[in-house]
Amino acid sequence: MPQYLTPGPSELYFTVPDHIRQALKEGVGSISHRSKAFEGYYAHAVAGVRELLAVPEDYHIVFTSSATEIWERLIQNCVEKESFHLVNGSFSKRFYEFSVELGRKAVKQEASFGEGFDIAKIEVPDTAEMICCTLNETSAGVAMPIEDIYTLSAQHPKALITVDAVSALPYIPVDFTRIDSLFFSVQKGMGLPAGLGVWIFSERCAEKAREIAAKGISIGTYHSIPSLLEKAVKNQTPETPNILNIYLLGKICEDMLRRSVETIRQEMLYKSVTIYQAIQNHPYLTPLVEDERFRSHTVAVAKMQEGKTAKEAIDYLAQHNIIIGSGYGKYKNSQIRIANFPTHSKEIFERVYDLLEVWK
Ligand SMILES: *Cc1c(COP(=O)(O)O)cnc(C)c1O
């Protein structure tokens, strides 16, 4: 069986196959989303996310179909007129475009692909209602230091601070009291099949949504903050959700808590150091992100050197049952991306380094 070191979807967390077997035995694929059994799975998943990520009790946790959906819901529910976006790759750019498409005044500050932001040079308009940050830009392998996000939050107390944390969790610890909203989908660091978004937000976001709705502006149809919260108090969702994934999320949080989130983070840090060493020492590879402060620990991106193509590296590893990611979009054949998520073992990385040694 191949091992997926792709930046998402990625290798499943190693306990997932057992949980899926158990789910089939429990009839998870067939139960009603209005049943007591479902409410139990829902509550378990919410409690698991809350404990794993240290989410304060007064922050809401709801489920959507994906992180992409949450981009749209955030603009609809939390921005009446103007949003501000830090754009340094394809995902943050898409979030910005959603705001434009929804008719808001979207202001962006852009960094080149592979670069981070100099916090002293970030200029947020006073009129921006929401500041959108991406903790880990999966396309470029660029991390935004969480301290920089806290600084922005302190400088702009009126604006809602929102964090796209899709490929950063559970690696980066977040102090939720200093942000208003954070979201992720489950097929990256959490090691689940795709098709579930998790949205965490403060009461401030909920108030804003009610305010916008009261003005007669649409904040979304089946999913809006009020419609999600109305069902969430009953441990339910407005629509028929991805019940299996909600079930699995609860199980996976339990497994990660048992292993301890600190242990997981330490192992990930260790693996990240070795990945960048291997890239740096390799004649055909160089890290895309030059400034170490902005290098992602969860998605390493390397540029191809010496006329080598990404396809050659990817095909070589694939012959040995290891699947790594290509560059994103137009960088498909000039860069490779290697994910470092909780499920990836040190041994699998050692195997990658050994194979890369032989390939050169
Ligand atoms: C993958 C990703 C998304 C989109 O997630 P979907 O599950 O496809 O909606 C958004 N932001 C970042 C940073 C991502 O890596």
Short mmCIF file of C-alpha atoms and ligand atoms in Angstrom, two decimals:
data_model
loop_
_atom_site.label_atom_id
_atom_site.label_comp_id
_atom_site.label_asym_id
_atom_site.label_seq_id
_atom_site.Cartn_x
_atom_site.Cartn_y
_atom_site.Cartn_z
CA MET A 1 0.00 0.00 0.00
CA PRO A 2 1.41 3.43 -0.88
CA GLN A 3 2.10 5.94 1.88
CA TYR A 4 0.82 9.44 1.19
CA LEU A 5 3.09 12.31 2.17
CA THR A 6 0.93 14.64 0.11
CA PRO A 7 -0.26 17.92 1.66
CA GLY A 8 -3.92 16.89 1.65
CA PRO A 9 -5.72 14.63 1.27
CA SER A 10 -2.92 12.75 2.94
CA GLU A 11 -2.19 9.48 4.71
CA LEU A 12 -5.04 8.62 7.07
CA TYR A 13 -4.32 8.75 10.77
CA PHE A 14 -3.21 5.20 11.51
CA THR A 15 -6.23 4.35 13.68
CA VAL A 16 -8.80 5.40 11.04
CA PRO A 17 -9.27 1.97 9.34
CA ASP A 18 -10.19 0.38 12.70
CA HIS A 19 -12.61 3.21 13.48
CA ILE A 20 -14.26 2.85 10.07
CA ARG A 21 -14.78 -0.89 10.70
CA GLN A 22 -16.31 -0.09 14.08
CA ALA A 23 -18.49 2.64 12.52
CA LEU A 24 -19.92 0.08 10.06
CA LYS A 25 -20.77 -2.21 12.96
CA GLU A 26 -22.54 0.66 14.72
CA GLY A 27 -24.55 1.55 11.61
CA VAL A 28 -23.03 5.04 11.39
CA GLY A 29 -23.64 5.11 7.63
CA SER A 30 -27.36 4.55 8.08
CA ILE A 31 -28.49 6.34 11.25
CA SER A 32 -30.61 9.49 11.18
CA HIS A 33 -28.93 12.81 11.80
CA ARG A 34 -31.83 13.55 14.16
CA SER A 35 -31.16 10.45 16.28
CA LYS A 36 -29.77 10.28 19.82
CA ALA A 37 -26.86 8.23 18.48
CA PHE A 38 -25.89 11.03 16.12
CA GLU A 39 -26.18 13.64 18.84
CA GLY A 40 -23.78 11.56 20.89
CA TYR A 41 -21.21 11.41 18.07
CA TYR A 42 -21.61 15.13 17.45
CA ALA A 43 -21.09 16.02 21.12
CA HIS A 44 -18.08 13.71 21.30
CA ALA A 45 -16.46 15.34 18.25
CA VAL A 46 -17.05 18.87 19.58
CA ALA A 47 -15.67 17.94 23.01
CA GLY A 48 -12.65 16.29 21.37
CA VAL A 49 -11.84 19.32 19.22
CA ARG A 50 -12.31 21.59 22.23
CA GLU A 51 -9.89 19.62 24.37
CA LEU A 52 -7.30 18.90 21.65
CA LEU A 53 -7.05 22.53 20.55
CA ALA A 54 -7.76 24.13 23.96
CA VAL A 55 -10.81 26.00 22.69
CA PRO A 56 -12.42 28.11 25.45
CA GLU A 57 -15.96 27.20 26.51
CA ASP A 58 -17.42 30.44 25.17
CA TYR A 59 -16.18 29.78 21.61
CA HIS A 60 -18.59 27.96 19.29
CA ILE A 61 -17.60 24.90 17.24
CA VAL A 62 -19.69 23.95 14.19
CA PHE A 63 -19.33 21.71 11.14
CA THR A 64 -19.51 22.57 7.44
CA SER A 65 -18.70 20.67 4.27
CA SER A 66 -15.15 22.04 3.98
CA ALA A 67 -12.82 24.94 4.72
CA THR A 68 -13.71 26.43 1.34
CA GLU A 69 -17.30 26.72 2.52
CA ILE A 70 -16.12 28.51 5.66
CA TRP A 71 -14.37 31.19 3.55
CA GLU A 72 -17.76 31.99 2.03
CA ARG A 73 -19.64 31.83 5.33
CA LEU A 74 -17.11 34.09 7.03
CA ILE A 75 -17.52 36.80 4.43
CA GLN A 76 -21.32 36.49 4.45
CA ASN A 77 -21.66 36.43 8.24
CA CYS A 78 -18.85 38.66 9.48
CA VAL A 79 -18.25 41.26 6.76
CA GLU A 80 -20.85 43.79 5.74
CA LYS A 81 -18.63 46.02 3.63
CA GLU A 82 -14.88 45.47 3.88
CA SER A 83 -12.42 42.66 4.56
CA PHE A 84 -8.62 42.67 4.68
CA HIS A 85 -6.54 39.74 3.46
CA LEU A 86 -2.92 38.75 3.85
CA VAL A 87 -2.26 36.89 0.59
CA ASN A 88 0.87 34.82 0.13
CA GLY A 89 -0.25 31.87 -1.91
CA SER A 90 -3.14 30.25 -3.69
CA PHE A 91 -5.40 29.50 -0.72
CA SER A 92 -5.23 32.95 0.85
CA LYS A 93 -5.77 34.42 -2.61
CA ARG A 94 -8.90 32.35 -3.16
CA PHE A 95 -10.30 33.52 0.20
CA TYR A 96 -9.72 37.12 -0.93
CA GLU A 97 -11.46 36.41 -4.25
CA PHE A 98 -14.51 35.06 -2.41
CA SER A 99 -14.93 38.44 -0.75
CA VAL A 100 -14.68 40.19 -4.13
CA GLU A 101 -17.20 37.77 -5.66
CA LEU A 102 -19.60 38.38 -2.78
CA GLY A 103 -19.50 42.08 -3.57
CA ARG A 104 -17.48 43.25 -0.57
CA LYS A 105 -14.65 45.72 -0.71
CA ALA A 106 -11.76 43.28 -0.34
CA VAL A 107 -8.36 44.77 0.36
CA LYS A 108 -5.29 42.60 0.09
CA GLN A 109 -1.63 42.88 0.95
CA GLU A 110 0.35 40.43 -1.09
CA ALA A 111 3.71 38.73 -0.57
CA SER A 112 5.58 36.89 -3.31
CA PHE A 113 5.17 33.13 -3.50
CA GLY A 114 7.44 31.64 -0.85
CA GLU A 115 7.68 34.79 1.25
CA GLY A 116 6.17 35.82 4.56
CA PHE A 117 5.02 39.23 5.81
CA ASP A 118 7.09 41.82 7.61
CA ILE A 119 4.66 42.60 10.40
CA ALA A 120 5.89 46.20 10.63
CA LYS A 121 4.84 46.75 7.01
CA ILE A 122 1.31 45.39 7.23
CA GLU A 123 -1.18 48.20 6.69
CA VAL A 124 -4.72 47.37 7.65
CA PRO A 125 -7.39 49.93 6.74
CA ASP A 126 -9.28 51.21 9.81
CA THR A 127 -12.51 50.35 8.04
CA ALA A 128 -11.68 46.63 7.68
CA GLU A 129 -14.21 44.57 9.63
CA MET A 130 -12.26 41.33 9.37
CA ILE A 131 -8.54 40.56 9.06
CA CYS A 132 -7.91 37.25 7.30
CA CYS A 133 -4.68 35.40 8.04
CA THR A 134 -3.43 32.03 6.86
CA LEU A 135 -1.42 30.22 9.50
CA ASN A 136 0.09 27.84 6.99
CA GLU A 137 -0.11 28.62 3.26
CA THR A 138 -0.20 25.06 1.96
CA SER A 139 0.57 26.04 -1.64
CA ALA A 140 3.89 27.75 -0.84
CA GLY A 141 4.87 26.10 2.46
CA VAL A 142 4.91 29.48 4.20
CA ALA A 143 3.90 29.81 7.84
CA MET A 144 2.69 33.02 9.44
CA PRO A 145 4.04 33.16 13.02
CA ILE A 146 1.07 33.03 15.39
CA GLU A 147 2.67 35.86 17.42
CA ASP A 148 2.36 38.10 14.36
CA ILE A 149 -1.36 37.31 14.26
CA TYR A 150 -1.66 38.23 17.96
CA THR A 151 0.15 41.50 17.24
CA LEU A 152 -2.34 42.36 14.48
CA SER A 153 -5.15 41.47 16.84
CA ALA A 154 -3.82 43.80 19.56
CA GLN A 155 -3.33 46.60 17.02
CA HIS A 156 -6.85 46.27 15.59
CA PRO A 157 -9.19 45.45 18.46
CA LYS A 158 -12.32 46.36 16.49
CA ALA A 159 -11.64 44.00 13.58
CA LEU A 160 -12.51 40.31 13.73
CA ILE A 161 -9.34 38.23 13.41
CA THR A 162 -9.80 35.05 11.43
CA VAL A 163 -7.25 32.29 10.96
CA ASP A 164 -7.19 29.70 8.17
CA ALA A 165 -5.46 26.89 10.05
CA VAL A 166 -6.24 24.07 7.61
CA SER A 167 -2.76 22.57 7.28
CA ALA A 168 -1.32 23.88 10.57
CA LEU A 169 -3.32 21.82 13.06
CA PRO A 170 -2.80 20.25 15.49
CA TYR A 171 0.84 21.37 15.27
CA ILE A 172 0.51 25.06 16.15
CA PRO A 173 -0.93 25.88 19.59
CA VAL A 174 -3.39 28.79 19.37
CA ASP A 175 -4.55 31.15 22.11
CA PHE A 176 -8.15 31.55 21.03
CA THR A 177 -8.77 34.51 23.32
CA ARG A 178 -6.61 36.58 20.94
CA ILE A 179 -8.48 35.69 17.76
CA ASP A 180 -12.16 35.55 16.76
CA SER A 181 -12.34 32.69 14.35
CA LEU A 182 -10.30 29.71 13.22
CA PHE A 183 -11.14 26.93 10.81
CA PHE A 184 -9.78 23.78 9.23
CA SER A 185 -10.81 20.82 7.13
CA VAL A 186 -9.97 17.33 8.32
CA GLN A 187 -8.03 15.77 5.43
CA LYS A 188 -4.69 17.40 6.24
CA GLY A 189 -3.13 17.28 9.71
CA MET A 190 -6.07 15.45 11.24
CA GLY A 191 -5.61 12.47 8.91
CA LEU A 192 -9.27 11.87 8.01
CA PRO A 193 -10.97 11.39 4.63
CA ALA A 194 -12.00 14.72 3.05
CA GLY A 195 -15.44 16.26 3.34
CA LEU A 196 -15.75 18.02 6.68
CA GLY A 197 -14.92 21.56 7.77
CA VAL A 198 -14.61 22.64 11.40
CA TRP A 199 -15.35 26.26 12.23
CA ILE A 200 -14.55 27.74 15.63
CA PHE A 201 -15.68 31.30 16.37
CA SER A 202 -16.32 33.77 19.16
CA GLU A 203 -19.63 35.26 20.24
CA ARG A 204 -18.42 38.50 18.60
CA CYS A 205 -18.70 36.77 15.22
CA ALA A 206 -22.22 35.56 16.08
CA GLU A 207 -23.28 39.09 17.07
CA LYS A 208 -21.90 40.47 13.83
CA ALA A 209 -23.87 37.90 11.81
CA ARG A 210 -27.11 38.81 13.60
CA GLU A 211 -26.41 42.49 13.02
CA ILE A 212 -25.87 41.99 9.26
CA ALA A 213 -28.98 39.79 8.99
CA ALA A 214 -31.06 42.41 10.83
CA LYS A 215 -30.24 44.84 8.00
CA GLY A 216 -31.88 42.50 5.51
CA ILE A 217 -28.59 41.36 3.96
CA SER A 218 -28.27 37.65 3.14
CA ILE A 219 -25.83 35.79 5.42
CA GLY A 220 -26.27 32.44 3.70
CA THR A 221 -29.11 29.97 3.28
CA TYR A 222 -28.91 26.60 5.03
CA HIS A 223 -25.61 27.47 6.70
CA SER A 224 -25.33 30.78 8.50
CA ILE A 225 -24.00 31.37 11.99
CA PRO A 226 -27.52 31.60 13.46
CA SER A 227 -28.78 28.48 11.60
CA LEU A 228 -25.70 26.49 12.62
CA LEU A 229 -25.96 27.59 16.26
CA GLU A 230 -29.67 26.89 16.45
CA LYS A 231 -28.96 23.22 15.66
CA ALA A 232 -25.61 23.04 17.48
CA VAL A 233 -27.29 23.52 20.87
CA LYS A 234 -29.09 20.23 20.13
CA ASN A 235 -25.87 18.60 18.85
CA GLN A 236 -27.28 18.63 15.35
CA THR A 237 -26.66 20.25 11.97
CA PRO A 238 -29.15 22.02 9.64
CA GLU A 239 -28.55 19.55 6.79
CA THR A 240 -27.74 15.85 6.65
CA PRO A 241 -24.02 16.13 7.35
CA ASN A 242 -21.02 13.88 6.85
CA ILE A 243 -22.00 11.70 9.81
CA LEU A 244 -19.17 9.22 9.31
CA ASN A 245 -16.54 11.97 9.38
CA ILE A 246 -18.05 13.60 12.47
CA TYR A 247 -17.90 10.18 14.15
CA LEU A 248 -14.28 9.69 13.04
CA LEU A 249 -13.25 13.17 14.16
CA GLY A 250 -14.35 12.40 17.71
CA LYS A 251 -12.39 9.15 17.66
CA ILE A 252 -9.26 10.71 16.21
CA CYS A 253 -9.24 13.55 18.76
CA GLU A 254 -9.47 10.91 21.48
CA ASP A 255 -6.52 9.01 19.97
CA MET A 256 -4.40 12.15 19.63
CA LEU A 257 -5.20 13.18 23.21
CA ARG A 258 -4.17 9.74 24.41
CA ARG A 259 -0.83 10.10 22.63
CA SER A 260 -0.74 13.72 23.95
CA VAL A 261 -0.70 16.75 21.74
CA GLU A 262 2.69 17.80 23.15
CA THR A 263 4.26 14.50 22.09
CA ILE A 264 2.73 14.84 18.62
CA ARG A 265 4.09 18.38 18.30
CA GLN A 266 7.59 17.39 19.43
CA GLU A 267 7.71 14.53 16.95
CA MET A 268 6.52 16.82 14.17
CA LEU A 269 9.16 19.41 15.00
CA TYR A 270 11.87 16.75 14.92
CA LYS A 271 10.66 15.45 11.56
CA SER A 272 10.46 18.97 10.16
CA VAL A 273 14.10 19.67 11.06
CA THR A 274 15.20 16.50 9.29
CA ILE A 275 13.13 17.25 6.18
CA TYR A 276 14.72 20.65 5.66
CA GLN A 277 18.19 19.16 6.31
CA ALA A 278 17.55 16.52 3.66
CA ILE A 279 16.32 19.16 1.18
CA GLN A 280 19.25 21.46 1.89
CA ASN A 281 21.83 18.68 1.53
CA HIS A 282 20.40 17.41 -1.73
CA PRO A 283 21.99 18.57 -4.99
CA TYR A 284 18.66 18.72 -6.86
CA LEU A 285 16.58 20.43 -4.16
CA THR A 286 16.51 23.79 -2.33
CA PRO A 287 13.92 25.02 0.18
CA LEU A 288 11.51 27.45 -1.50
CA VAL A 289 11.13 29.55 1.64
CA GLU A 290 14.47 31.23 2.29
CA ASP A 291 13.67 32.90 5.60
CA GLU A 292 13.60 30.13 8.23
CA ARG A 293 11.18 32.12 10.38
CA PHE A 294 8.49 31.61 7.75
CA ARG A 295 9.22 27.99 6.86
CA SER A 296 6.24 25.75 7.41
CA HIS A 297 6.84 22.81 9.71
CA THR A 298 3.87 20.93 8.32
CA VAL A 299 4.33 21.34 4.54
CA ALA A 300 7.89 21.59 3.21
CA VAL A 301 8.22 22.96 -0.31
CA ALA A 302 11.41 22.44 -2.34
CA LYS A 303 12.44 23.95 -5.65
CA MET A 304 13.96 21.62 -8.24
CA GLN A 305 17.57 22.36 -9.27
CA GLU A 306 20.04 21.24 -11.94
CA GLY A 307 17.39 20.83 -14.63
CA LYS A 308 15.53 18.16 -12.67
CA THR A 309 11.74 18.14 -12.78
CA ALA A 310 9.34 17.52 -9.94
CA LYS A 311 7.87 14.67 -11.96
CA GLU A 312 11.19 12.79 -11.90
CA ALA A 313 11.39 12.99 -8.10
CA ILE A 314 7.70 12.16 -7.65
CA ASP A 315 7.81 9.20 -10.05
CA TYR A 316 10.94 7.81 -8.45
CA LEU A 317 9.42 7.85 -4.96
CA ALA A 318 6.11 6.52 -6.31
CA GLN A 319 7.93 3.46 -7.69
CA HIS A 320 8.83 2.80 -4.06
CA ASN A 321 5.25 3.33 -2.85
CA ILE A 322 5.75 6.81 -1.45
CA ILE A 323 3.53 9.55 -2.81
CA ILE A 324 4.65 13.15 -2.38
CA GLY A 325 2.97 16.30 -3.66
CA SER A 326 3.82 18.28 -6.77
CA GLY A 327 4.16 22.05 -6.68
CA TYR A 328 0.89 23.98 -6.53
CA GLY A 329 -0.72 25.28 -9.72
CA LYS A 330 1.84 26.77 -12.08
CA TYR A 331 4.69 25.39 -9.94
CA LYS A 332 3.53 21.83 -10.57
CA ASN A 333 6.71 20.72 -12.28
CA SER A 334 9.30 23.02 -10.67
CA GLN A 335 8.55 22.31 -6.99
CA ILE A 336 7.67 19.40 -4.74
CA ARG A 337 5.70 19.46 -1.49
CA ILE A 338 6.16 17.02 1.37
CA ALA A 339 3.66 16.97 4.22
CA ASN A 340 4.62 16.37 7.84
CA PHE A 341 1.44 15.43 9.66
CA PRO A 342 0.90 13.52 12.93
CA THR A 343 0.35 10.19 11.19
CA HIS A 344 3.65 10.29 9.27
CA SER A 345 6.30 8.29 11.12
CA LYS A 346 9.97 9.15 11.49
CA GLU A 347 10.71 5.87 9.71
CA ILE A 348 8.80 6.84 6.59
CA PHE A 349 10.80 10.07 6.37
CA GLU A 350 14.07 8.17 6.79
CA ARG A 351 12.98 5.98 3.89
CA VAL A 352 12.30 9.10 1.79
CA TYR A 353 15.77 10.51 2.57
CA ASP A 354 17.43 7.17 1.73
CA LEU A 355 15.57 6.98 -1.56
CA LEU A 356 16.43 10.58 -2.45
CA GLU A 357 20.09 9.76 -1.78
CA VAL A 358 19.95 6.89 -4.26
CA TRP A 359 18.02 8.99 -6.80
CA LYS A 360 20.78 11.62 -6.97
C1 LIG B 1 -6.71 22.71 1.72
C2 LIG B 1 -6.83 24.09 2.17
C3 LIG B 1 -8.05 24.79 2.10
C4 LIG B 1 -9.28 24.21 1.46
O1 LIG B 1 -9.74 23.05 2.11
P1 LIG B 1 -10.98 22.27 1.47
O2 LIG B 1 -11.15 21.10 2.37
O3 LIG B 1 -10.58 21.90 0.07
O4 LIG B 1 -12.14 23.18 1.49
C5 LIG B 1 -8.10 26.07 2.58
N1 LIG B 1 -7.02 26.66 3.12
C6 LIG B 1 -5.83 26.03 3.21
C7 LIG B 1 -4.68 26.74 3.81
C8 LIG B 1 -5.71 24.73 2.74
O5 LIG B 1 -4.54 24.10 2.84
#
